[in-house]
Short mmCIF file of C-alpha atoms in Angstrom, two decimals:
data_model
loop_
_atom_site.label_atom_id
_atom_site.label_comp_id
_atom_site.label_asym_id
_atom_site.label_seq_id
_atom_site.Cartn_x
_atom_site.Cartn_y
_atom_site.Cartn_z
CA UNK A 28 0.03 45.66 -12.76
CA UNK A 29 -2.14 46.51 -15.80
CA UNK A 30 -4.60 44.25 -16.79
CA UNK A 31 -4.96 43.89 -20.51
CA UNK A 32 -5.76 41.41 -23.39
CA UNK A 33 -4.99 37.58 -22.57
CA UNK A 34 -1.41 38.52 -23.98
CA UNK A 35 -1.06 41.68 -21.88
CA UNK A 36 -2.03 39.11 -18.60
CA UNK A 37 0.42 37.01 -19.68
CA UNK A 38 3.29 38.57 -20.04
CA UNK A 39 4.21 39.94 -16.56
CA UNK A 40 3.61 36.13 -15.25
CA UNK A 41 5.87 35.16 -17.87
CA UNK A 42 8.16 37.93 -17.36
CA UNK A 43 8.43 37.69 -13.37
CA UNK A 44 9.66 33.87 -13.52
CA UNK A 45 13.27 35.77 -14.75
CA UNK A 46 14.09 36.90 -11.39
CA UNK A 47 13.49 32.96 -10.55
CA UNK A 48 15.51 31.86 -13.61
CA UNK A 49 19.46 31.71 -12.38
CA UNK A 50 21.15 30.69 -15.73
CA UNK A 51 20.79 34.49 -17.07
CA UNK A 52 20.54 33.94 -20.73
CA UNK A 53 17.73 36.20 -20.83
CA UNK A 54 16.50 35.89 -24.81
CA UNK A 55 13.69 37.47 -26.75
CA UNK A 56 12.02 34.75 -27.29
CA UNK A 57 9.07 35.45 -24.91
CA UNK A 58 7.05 37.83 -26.77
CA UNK A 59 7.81 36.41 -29.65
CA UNK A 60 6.45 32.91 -28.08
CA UNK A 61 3.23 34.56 -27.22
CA UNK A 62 2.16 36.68 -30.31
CA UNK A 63 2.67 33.15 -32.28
CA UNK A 64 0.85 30.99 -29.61
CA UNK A 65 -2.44 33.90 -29.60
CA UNK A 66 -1.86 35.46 -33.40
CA UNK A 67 -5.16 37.36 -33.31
CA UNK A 68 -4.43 39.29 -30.29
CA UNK A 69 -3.12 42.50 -30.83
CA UNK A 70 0.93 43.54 -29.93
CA UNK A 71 1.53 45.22 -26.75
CA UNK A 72 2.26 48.99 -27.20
CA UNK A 73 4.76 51.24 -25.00
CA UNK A 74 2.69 51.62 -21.29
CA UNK A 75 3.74 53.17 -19.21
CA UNK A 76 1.51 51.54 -16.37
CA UNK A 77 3.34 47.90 -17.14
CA UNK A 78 7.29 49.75 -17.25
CA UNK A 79 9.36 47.74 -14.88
CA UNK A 80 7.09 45.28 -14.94
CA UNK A 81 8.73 43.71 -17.67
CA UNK A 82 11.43 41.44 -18.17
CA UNK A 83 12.22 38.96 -20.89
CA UNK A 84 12.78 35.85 -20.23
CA UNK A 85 12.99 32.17 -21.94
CA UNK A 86 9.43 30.24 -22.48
CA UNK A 87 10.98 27.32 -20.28
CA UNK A 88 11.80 29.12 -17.34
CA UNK A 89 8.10 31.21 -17.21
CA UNK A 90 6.39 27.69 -17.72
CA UNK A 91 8.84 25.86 -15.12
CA UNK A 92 8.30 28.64 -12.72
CA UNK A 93 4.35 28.70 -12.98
CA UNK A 94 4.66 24.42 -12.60
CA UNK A 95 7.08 24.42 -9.88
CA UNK A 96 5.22 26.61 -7.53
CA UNK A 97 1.96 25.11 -7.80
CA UNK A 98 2.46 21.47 -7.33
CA UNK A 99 -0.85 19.66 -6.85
CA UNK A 100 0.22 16.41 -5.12
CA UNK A 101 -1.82 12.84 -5.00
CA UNK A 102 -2.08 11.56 -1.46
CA UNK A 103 -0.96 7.78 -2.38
CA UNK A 104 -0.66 7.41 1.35
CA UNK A 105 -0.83 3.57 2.01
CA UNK A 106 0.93 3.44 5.51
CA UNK A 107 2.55 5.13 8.20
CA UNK A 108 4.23 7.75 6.05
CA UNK A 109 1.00 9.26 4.93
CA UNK A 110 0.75 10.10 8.79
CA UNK A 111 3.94 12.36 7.91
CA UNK A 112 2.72 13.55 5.12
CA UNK A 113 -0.37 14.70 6.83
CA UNK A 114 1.91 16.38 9.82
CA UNK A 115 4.22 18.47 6.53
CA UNK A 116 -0.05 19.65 5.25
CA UNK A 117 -0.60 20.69 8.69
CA UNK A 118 0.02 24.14 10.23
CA UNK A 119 3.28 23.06 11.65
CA UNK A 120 5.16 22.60 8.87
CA UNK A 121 2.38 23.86 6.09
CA UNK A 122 3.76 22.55 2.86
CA UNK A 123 1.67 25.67 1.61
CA UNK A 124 4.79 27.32 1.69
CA UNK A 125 6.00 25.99 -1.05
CA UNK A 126 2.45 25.59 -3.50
CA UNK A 127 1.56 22.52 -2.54
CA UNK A 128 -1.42 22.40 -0.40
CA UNK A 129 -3.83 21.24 -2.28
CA UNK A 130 -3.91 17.52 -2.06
CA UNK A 131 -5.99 16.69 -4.65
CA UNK A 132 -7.80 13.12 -4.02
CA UNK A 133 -8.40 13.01 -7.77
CA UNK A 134 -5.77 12.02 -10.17
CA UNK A 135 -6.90 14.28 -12.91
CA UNK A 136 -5.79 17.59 -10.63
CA UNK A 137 -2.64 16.02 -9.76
CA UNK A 138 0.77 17.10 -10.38
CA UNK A 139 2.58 15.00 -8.50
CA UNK A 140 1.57 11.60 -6.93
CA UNK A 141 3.99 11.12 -3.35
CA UNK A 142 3.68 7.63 -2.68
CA UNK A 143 3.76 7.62 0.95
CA UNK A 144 4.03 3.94 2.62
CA UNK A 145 4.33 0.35 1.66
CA UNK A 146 3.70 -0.85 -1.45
CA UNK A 147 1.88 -4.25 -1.98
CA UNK A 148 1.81 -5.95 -5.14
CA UNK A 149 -1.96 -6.23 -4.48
CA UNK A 150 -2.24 -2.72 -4.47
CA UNK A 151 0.26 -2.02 -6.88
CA UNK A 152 -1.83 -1.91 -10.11
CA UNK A 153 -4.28 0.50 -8.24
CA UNK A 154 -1.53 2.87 -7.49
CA UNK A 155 -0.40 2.66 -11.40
CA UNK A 156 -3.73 2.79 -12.43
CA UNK A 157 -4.02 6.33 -10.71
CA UNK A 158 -0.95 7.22 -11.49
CA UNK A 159 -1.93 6.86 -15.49
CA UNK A 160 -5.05 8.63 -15.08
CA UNK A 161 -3.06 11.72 -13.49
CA UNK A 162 -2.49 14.28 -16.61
CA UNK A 163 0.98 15.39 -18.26
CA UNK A 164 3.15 16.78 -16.97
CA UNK A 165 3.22 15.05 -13.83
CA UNK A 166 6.03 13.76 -10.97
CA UNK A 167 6.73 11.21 -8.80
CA UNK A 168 7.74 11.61 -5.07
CA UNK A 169 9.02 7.92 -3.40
CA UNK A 170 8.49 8.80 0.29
CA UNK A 171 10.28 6.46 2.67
CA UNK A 172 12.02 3.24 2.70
CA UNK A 173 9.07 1.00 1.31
CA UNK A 174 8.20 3.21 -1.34
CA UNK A 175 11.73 3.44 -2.43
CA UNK A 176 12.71 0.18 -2.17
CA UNK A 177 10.32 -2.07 -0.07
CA UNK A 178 12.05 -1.28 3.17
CA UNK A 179 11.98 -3.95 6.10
CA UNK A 180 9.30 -5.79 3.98
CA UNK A 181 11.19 -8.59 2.28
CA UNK A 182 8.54 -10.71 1.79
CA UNK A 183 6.27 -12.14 -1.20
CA UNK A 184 3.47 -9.40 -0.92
CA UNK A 185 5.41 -6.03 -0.94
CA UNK A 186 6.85 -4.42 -4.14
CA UNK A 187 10.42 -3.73 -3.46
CA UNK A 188 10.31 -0.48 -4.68
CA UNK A 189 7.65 1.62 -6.44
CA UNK A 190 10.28 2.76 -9.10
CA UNK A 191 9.68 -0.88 -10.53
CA UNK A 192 6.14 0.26 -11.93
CA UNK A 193 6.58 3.95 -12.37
CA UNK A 194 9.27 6.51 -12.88
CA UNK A 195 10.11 7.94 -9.66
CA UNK A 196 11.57 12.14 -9.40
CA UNK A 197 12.67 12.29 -5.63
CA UNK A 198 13.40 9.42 -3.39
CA UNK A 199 13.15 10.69 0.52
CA UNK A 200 15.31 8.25 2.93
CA UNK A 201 13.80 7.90 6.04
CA UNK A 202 11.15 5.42 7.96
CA UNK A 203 8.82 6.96 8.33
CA UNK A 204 10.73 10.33 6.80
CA UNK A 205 9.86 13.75 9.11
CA UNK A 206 8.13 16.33 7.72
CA UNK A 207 10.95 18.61 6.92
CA UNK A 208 12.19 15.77 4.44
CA UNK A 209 9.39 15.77 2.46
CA UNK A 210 9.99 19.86 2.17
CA UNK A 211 13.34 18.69 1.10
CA UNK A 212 12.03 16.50 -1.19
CA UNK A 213 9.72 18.62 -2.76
CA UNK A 214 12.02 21.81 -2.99
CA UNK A 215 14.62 19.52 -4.84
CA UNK A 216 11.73 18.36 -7.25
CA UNK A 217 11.14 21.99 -7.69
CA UNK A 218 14.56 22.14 -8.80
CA UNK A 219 14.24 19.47 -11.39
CA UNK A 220 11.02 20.84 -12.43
CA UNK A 221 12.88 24.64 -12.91
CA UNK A 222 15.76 22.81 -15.12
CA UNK A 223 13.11 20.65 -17.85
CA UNK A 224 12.98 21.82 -20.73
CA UNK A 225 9.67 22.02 -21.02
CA UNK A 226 8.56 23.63 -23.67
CA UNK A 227 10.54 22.02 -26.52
CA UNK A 228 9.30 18.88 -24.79
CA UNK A 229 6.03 19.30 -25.47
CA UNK A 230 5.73 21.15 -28.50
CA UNK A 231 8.35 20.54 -30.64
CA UNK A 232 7.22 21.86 -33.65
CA UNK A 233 6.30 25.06 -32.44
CA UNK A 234 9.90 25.35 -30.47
CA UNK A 235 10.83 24.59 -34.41
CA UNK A 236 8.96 27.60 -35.69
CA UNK A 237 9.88 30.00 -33.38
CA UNK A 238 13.37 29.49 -34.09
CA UNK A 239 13.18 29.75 -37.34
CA UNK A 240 11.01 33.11 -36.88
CA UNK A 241 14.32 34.39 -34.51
CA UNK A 242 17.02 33.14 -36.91
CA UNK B 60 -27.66 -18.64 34.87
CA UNK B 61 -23.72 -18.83 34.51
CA UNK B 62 -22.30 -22.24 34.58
CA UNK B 63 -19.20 -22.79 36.02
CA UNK B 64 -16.36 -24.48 33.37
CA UNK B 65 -16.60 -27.90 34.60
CA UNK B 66 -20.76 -27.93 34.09
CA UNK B 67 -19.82 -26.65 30.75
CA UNK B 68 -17.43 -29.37 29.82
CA UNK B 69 -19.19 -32.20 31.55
CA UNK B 70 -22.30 -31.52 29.54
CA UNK B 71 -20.29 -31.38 26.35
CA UNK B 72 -18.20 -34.70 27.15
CA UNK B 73 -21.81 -36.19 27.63
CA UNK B 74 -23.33 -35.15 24.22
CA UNK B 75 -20.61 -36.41 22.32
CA UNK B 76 -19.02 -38.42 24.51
CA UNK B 77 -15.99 -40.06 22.78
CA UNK B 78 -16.17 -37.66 19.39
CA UNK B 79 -14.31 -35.72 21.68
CA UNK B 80 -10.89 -36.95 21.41
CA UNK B 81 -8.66 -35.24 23.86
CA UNK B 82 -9.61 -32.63 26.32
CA UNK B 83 -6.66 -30.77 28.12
CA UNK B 84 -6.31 -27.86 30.19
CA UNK B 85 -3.65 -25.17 30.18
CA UNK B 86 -3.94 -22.21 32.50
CA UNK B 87 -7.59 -22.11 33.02
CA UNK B 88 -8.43 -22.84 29.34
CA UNK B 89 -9.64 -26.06 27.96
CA UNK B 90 -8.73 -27.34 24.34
CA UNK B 91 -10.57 -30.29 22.52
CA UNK B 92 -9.53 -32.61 20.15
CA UNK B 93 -12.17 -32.92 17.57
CA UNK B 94 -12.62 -35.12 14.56
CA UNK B 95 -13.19 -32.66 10.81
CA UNK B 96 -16.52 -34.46 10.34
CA UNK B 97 -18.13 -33.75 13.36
CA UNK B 98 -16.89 -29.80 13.05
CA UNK B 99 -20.72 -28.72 12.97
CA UNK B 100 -22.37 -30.92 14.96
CA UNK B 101 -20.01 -30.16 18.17
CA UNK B 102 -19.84 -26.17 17.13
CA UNK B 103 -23.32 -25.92 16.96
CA UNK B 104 -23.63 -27.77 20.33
CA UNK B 105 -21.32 -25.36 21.87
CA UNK B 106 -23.10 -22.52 20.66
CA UNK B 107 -27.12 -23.05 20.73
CA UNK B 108 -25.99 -25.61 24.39
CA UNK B 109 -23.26 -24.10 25.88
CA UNK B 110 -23.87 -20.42 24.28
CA UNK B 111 -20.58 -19.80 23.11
CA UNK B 112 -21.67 -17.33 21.24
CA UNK B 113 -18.14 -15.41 20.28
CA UNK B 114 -15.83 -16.78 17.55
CA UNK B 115 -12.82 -15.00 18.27
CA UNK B 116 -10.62 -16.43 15.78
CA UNK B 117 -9.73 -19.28 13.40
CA UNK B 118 -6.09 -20.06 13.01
CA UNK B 119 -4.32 -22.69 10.92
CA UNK B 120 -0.92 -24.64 11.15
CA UNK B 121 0.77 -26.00 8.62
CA UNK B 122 3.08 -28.85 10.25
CA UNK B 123 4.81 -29.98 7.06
CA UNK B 124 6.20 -33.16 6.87
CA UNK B 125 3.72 -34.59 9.82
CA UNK B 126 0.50 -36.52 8.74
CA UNK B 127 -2.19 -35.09 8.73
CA UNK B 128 -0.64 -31.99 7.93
CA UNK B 129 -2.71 -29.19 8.72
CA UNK B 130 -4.65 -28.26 11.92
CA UNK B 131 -7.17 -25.75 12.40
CA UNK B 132 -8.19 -24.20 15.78
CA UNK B 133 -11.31 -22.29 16.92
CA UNK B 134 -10.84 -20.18 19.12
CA UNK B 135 -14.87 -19.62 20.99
CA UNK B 136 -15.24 -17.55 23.78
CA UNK B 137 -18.71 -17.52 25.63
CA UNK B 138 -20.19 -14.00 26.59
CA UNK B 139 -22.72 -15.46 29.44
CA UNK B 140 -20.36 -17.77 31.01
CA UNK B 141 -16.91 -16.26 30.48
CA UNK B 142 -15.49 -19.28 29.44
CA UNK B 143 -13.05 -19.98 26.92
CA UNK B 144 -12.92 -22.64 24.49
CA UNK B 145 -10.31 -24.28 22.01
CA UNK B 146 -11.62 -26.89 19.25
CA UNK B 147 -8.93 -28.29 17.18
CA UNK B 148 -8.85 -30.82 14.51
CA UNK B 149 -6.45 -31.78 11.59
CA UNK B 150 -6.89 -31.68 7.83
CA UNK B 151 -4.76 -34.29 5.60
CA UNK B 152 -3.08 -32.78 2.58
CA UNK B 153 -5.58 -35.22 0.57
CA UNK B 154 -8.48 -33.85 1.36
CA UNK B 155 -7.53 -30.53 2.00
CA UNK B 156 -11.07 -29.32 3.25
CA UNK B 157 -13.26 -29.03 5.75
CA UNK B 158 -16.98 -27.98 6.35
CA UNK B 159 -17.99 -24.21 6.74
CA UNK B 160 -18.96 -22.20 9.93
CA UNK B 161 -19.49 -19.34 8.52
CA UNK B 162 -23.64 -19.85 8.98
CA UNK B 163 -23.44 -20.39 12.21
CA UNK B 164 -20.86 -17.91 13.45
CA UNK B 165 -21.01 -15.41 10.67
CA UNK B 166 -17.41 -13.95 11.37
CA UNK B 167 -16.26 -17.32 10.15
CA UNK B 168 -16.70 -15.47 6.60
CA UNK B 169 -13.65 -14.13 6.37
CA UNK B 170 -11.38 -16.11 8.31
CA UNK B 171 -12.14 -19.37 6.54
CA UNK B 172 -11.34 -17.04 3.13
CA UNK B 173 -8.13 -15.85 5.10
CA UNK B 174 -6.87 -19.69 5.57
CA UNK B 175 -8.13 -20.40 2.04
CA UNK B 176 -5.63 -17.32 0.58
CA UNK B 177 -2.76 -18.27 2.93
CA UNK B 178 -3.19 -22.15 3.23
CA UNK B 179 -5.19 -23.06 0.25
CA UNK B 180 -7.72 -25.31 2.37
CA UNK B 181 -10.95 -24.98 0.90
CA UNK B 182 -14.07 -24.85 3.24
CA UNK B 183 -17.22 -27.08 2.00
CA UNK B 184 -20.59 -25.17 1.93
CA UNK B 185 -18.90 -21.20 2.07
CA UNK B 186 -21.09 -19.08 0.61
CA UNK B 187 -17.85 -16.72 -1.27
CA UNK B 188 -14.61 -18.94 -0.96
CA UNK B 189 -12.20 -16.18 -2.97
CA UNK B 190 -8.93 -14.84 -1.77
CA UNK B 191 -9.10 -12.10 0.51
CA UNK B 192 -5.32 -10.74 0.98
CA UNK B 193 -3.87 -12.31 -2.08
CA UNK B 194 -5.87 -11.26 -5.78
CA UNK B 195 -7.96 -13.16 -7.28
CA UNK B 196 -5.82 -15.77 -9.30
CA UNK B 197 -2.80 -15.53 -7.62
CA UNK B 198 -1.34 -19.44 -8.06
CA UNK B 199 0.56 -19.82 -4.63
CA UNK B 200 -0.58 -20.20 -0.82
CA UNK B 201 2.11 -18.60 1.02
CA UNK B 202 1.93 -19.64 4.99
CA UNK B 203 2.85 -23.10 3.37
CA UNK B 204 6.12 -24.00 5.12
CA UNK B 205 7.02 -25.01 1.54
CA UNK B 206 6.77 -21.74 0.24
CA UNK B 207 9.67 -19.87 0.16
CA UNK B 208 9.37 -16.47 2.34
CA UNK B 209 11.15 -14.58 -0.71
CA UNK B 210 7.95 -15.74 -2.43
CA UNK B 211 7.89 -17.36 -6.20
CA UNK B 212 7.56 -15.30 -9.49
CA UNK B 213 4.13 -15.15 -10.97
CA UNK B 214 2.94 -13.57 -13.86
CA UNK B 215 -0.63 -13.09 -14.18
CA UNK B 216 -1.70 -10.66 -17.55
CA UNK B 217 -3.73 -7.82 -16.47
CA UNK B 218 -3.87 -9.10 -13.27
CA UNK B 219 -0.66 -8.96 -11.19
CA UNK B 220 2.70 -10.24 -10.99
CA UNK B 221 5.05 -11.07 -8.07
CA UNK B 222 9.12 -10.97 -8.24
CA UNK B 223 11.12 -13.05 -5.83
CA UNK B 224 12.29 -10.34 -3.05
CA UNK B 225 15.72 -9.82 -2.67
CA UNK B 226 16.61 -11.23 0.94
CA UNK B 227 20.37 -10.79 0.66
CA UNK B 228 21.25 -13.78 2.51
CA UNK B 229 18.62 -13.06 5.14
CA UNK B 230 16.16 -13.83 6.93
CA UNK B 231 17.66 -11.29 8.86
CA UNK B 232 17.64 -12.33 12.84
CA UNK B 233 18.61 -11.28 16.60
CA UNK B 234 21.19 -13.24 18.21
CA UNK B 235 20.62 -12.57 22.07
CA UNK B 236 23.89 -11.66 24.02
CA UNK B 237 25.29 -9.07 25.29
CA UNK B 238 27.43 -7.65 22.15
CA UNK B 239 26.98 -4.85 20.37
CA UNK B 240 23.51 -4.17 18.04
CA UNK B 241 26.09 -4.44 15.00
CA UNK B 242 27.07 -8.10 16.55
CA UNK B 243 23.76 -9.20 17.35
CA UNK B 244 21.82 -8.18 14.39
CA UNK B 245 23.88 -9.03 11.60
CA UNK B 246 22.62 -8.56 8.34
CA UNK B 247 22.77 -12.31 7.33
CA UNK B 248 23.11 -15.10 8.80
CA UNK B 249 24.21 -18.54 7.74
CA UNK B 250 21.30 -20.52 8.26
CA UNK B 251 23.13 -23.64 10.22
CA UNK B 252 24.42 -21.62 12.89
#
C-alpha cells in the first residue's frame, strides 16, 4: 500500500471497511468526504501502486468499521463477573480477537465501559461518574444478572439494574456469564456499532454540505 | 503462665463481683451479662487482667418490640490463654448509645461505625462515628427489624438516592421436603404459610 499525503493514508482505511460493509450501496461520497474534511491537501492522481486498493465506500461504514474493531473497554468490574471478564482478556479466550484488549483503567481511553458485577447504590454515582468522564462515542456492556437488573440482590443497597443510571448497548444473561458470552456480547455490539449512523450523528452540518456538493 | 478458664472467670467474678450480671456457659464458652455503664471498666479488666487481647467481633441485635431493645455482644478471644469470652449488654431505644472501645481495642473502629450505619446506635467518645457501608447522609438504618428489606426511597441531591427494590411478592424462601426444586423454591410465598 502506498503511503502518501494524510488523504492518500486515508483512503485505503476508508476504502477497505467496504468489504466489511454488507448493505452494498457503495456511493461516491468518500472522496468527496475527505477532500472537504482536509481542503488544502492535494487530490489523489491515477497510481498505479494504490490500483485495487481502492474501493468506495460510504463515510459511515469506514468510520463504523475503524470504531468497531478497536473497542477500548472500561473494566467496571465490581464482583464476580469481572473474574470472567478477566478469563475472556486471558489467552484462553483472548478477547484480542476481536480489538478489544486493551482495558483501559482510564475513562478518557475508553470506548466502552462493561459493567461487570453488582451494582450498589453506594457505588453507583462512582460508576456514572466514570462513565461521564469516558469520551464520545462510547458504549455500554451490562454483564450479568446484577448489572442488568440487580440479580439475586433484592435488597435496599443494590441498584436493580445499571440501565437505571446509564444507557446500556448489550445486556449478557448469565451469573456470572462465561467468557464466550461476553464475545457474544461484544460481537453483537460490534454489530450495532457497524449499523450507527455515525457520521451524520456527529456532524450534521457537514453531512448537510456534502450533500448538497453531490446533488 | 496460662490460666486455666475457671482462674480466669473467678478472678473476674471477684473484681466486679455483682456488675456481672449473669455468667453462663455453652459448649466450653462463657458469656457475661454486663451492665452499658460499666462497658470500660470490665473490658479494660479483661484485657490489661485477663489479657484478652483479641476483639474478634462486635455484633448487634435488634429485638424489636422487647425492652431494652438492642443488645450488643463482644466477642474477646485471649491469645495467651486460649480462652474465649462473650460480654453482652442491652441498649434502650432511649438512649440509644453506649461508650466507645475503640481506644482500647483499636479494631473496635470500624465495627462500632458498622452498628452505627446498620443500627443507628451511636458510640460515646469515637474518635470518627460516620457511616461506613451506607454514604454519608443516607437517612435510614437498615438491620432495624422495622425497616423494610425492600428498603425505603431516599433522595439525597448530589449525593445518592435509593428506590424500593422490586421483591415480587418475595422474600423468596426454601420449603424443605422432598418435592421438586420448582415446589420447594417457589418464587413467592404468602407470608402466613
Amino acid at each position: 500500500m502506498g503511503v502518501f499525503s494524510g488523504l492518500d493514508l486515508l483512503l485505503p482505511i476508508a476504502c477497505r471497511a467496504a468489504g466489511f460493509c454488507k448493505d452494498g450501496s457503495i456511493l461516491r461520497a468518500c472522496a468527496v468526504a475527505l477532500t472537504l474534511l482536509m481542503p488544502e491537501t492535494h487530490a489523489t492522481a491515477y497510481d498505479s501502486k494504490v490500483e485495487g486498493n481502492i474501493i468506495f465506500t460510504r463515510f459511515d461504514a469506514a468510520l463504523n468499521w475503524v470504531r468497531k474493531n478497536s473497542l477500548w473497554p472500561m473494566p467496571m468490574g465490581l464482583a464476580c463477573c469481572a473474574i470472567e471478564l478477566m478469563a475472556a482478556a486471558a489467552s484462553r479466550f483472548d478477547i484480542a480477537r476481536f480489538g478489544a484488549e486493551v482495558m483501559r483503567f482510564s475513562p478518557r481511553q475508553c470506548d466502552v465501559m462493561i459493567v461487570a458485577g453488582t451494582v450498589t447504590y453506594k457505588m453507583a454515582l462512582a460508576v456514572k461518574r466514570i462513565y461521564e468522564q469516558m469520551p464520545e462515542p462510547k458504549w455500554v456492556i451490562a454483564m450479568g444478572a446484577c448489572a442488568s437488573t440487580g440479580g439475586m440482590y433484592r435488597s435496599y443497597a443494590v441498584l436493580q439494574g445499571i440501565d437505571q443510571l446509564l444507557p446500556v448497548d448489550v445486556y449478557i444473561s448469565g451469573c456470572p456469564p462465561r467468557p464466550e458470552a461476553l464475545l457474544a456480547g461484544l460481537m453483537k455490539l460490534q454489530e450495532k456499532i457497524s449499523g450507527e449512523r455515525s457520521f451524520r450523528n456527529q456532524k450534521p452540518e457537514l453531512a448537510e454540505k456534502l450533500e448538497e456538493a453531490l446533488a | 503462665m496460662a490460666l486455666t478458664e475457671q482462674e480466669l472467670f473467678h478472678s473476674l467474678g471477684k473484681a466486679f463481683g455483682p456488675r456481672i450480671q449473669l455468667q453462663t456457659e455453652f459448649r466450653g464458652e462463657t458469656t457475661c451479662t454486663i451492665a452499658a455503664n460499666d462497658l470500660r471498666d470490665i473490658t479494660k479488666f479483661c484485657r490489661d487482667e485477663l489479657l484478652f487481647d483479641y476483639l474478634i467481633d462486635i455484633t448487634s441485635i435488634d429485638n424489636f418490640g422487647e425492652d431494652p431493645r438492642f443488645e450488643i455482644i463482644y466477642h474477646l478471644y485471649s491469645l495467651p490463654h486460649a480462652v474465649h469470652l462473650r460480654l453482652k449488654l442491652k441498649i434502650s431505644e432511649d438512649s440509644g448509645a453506649l461508650d466507645t472501645v475503640s481506644d482500647i481495642w483499636p479494631t473496635a473502629n470500624w465495627h462500632e461505625r458498622e452498628i452505627y450505619d446498620m443500627m443507628g446506635l451511636k458510640f460515646n467518645g469515637h474518635p470518627d462515628l460516620r457511616r461506613i457501608l451506607m454514604w454519608d447522609g443516607y437517612p435510614f438504618f437498615p438491620l432495624r427489624k422495622d425497616f423494610p428489606l425492600e428498603g425505603l426511597p431516599s433522595e439525597m441531591p448530589d449525593v445518592a438516592f435509593t428506590k424500593v427494590t422490586p421483591l415480587e411478592g418475595g422474600p423468596f424462601v426454601t420449603v424443605p421436603s422432598t418435592a421438586t426444586s420448582k415446589d420447594r423454591e417457589p418464587r413467592a410465598r404468602p407470608p402466613e404459610l
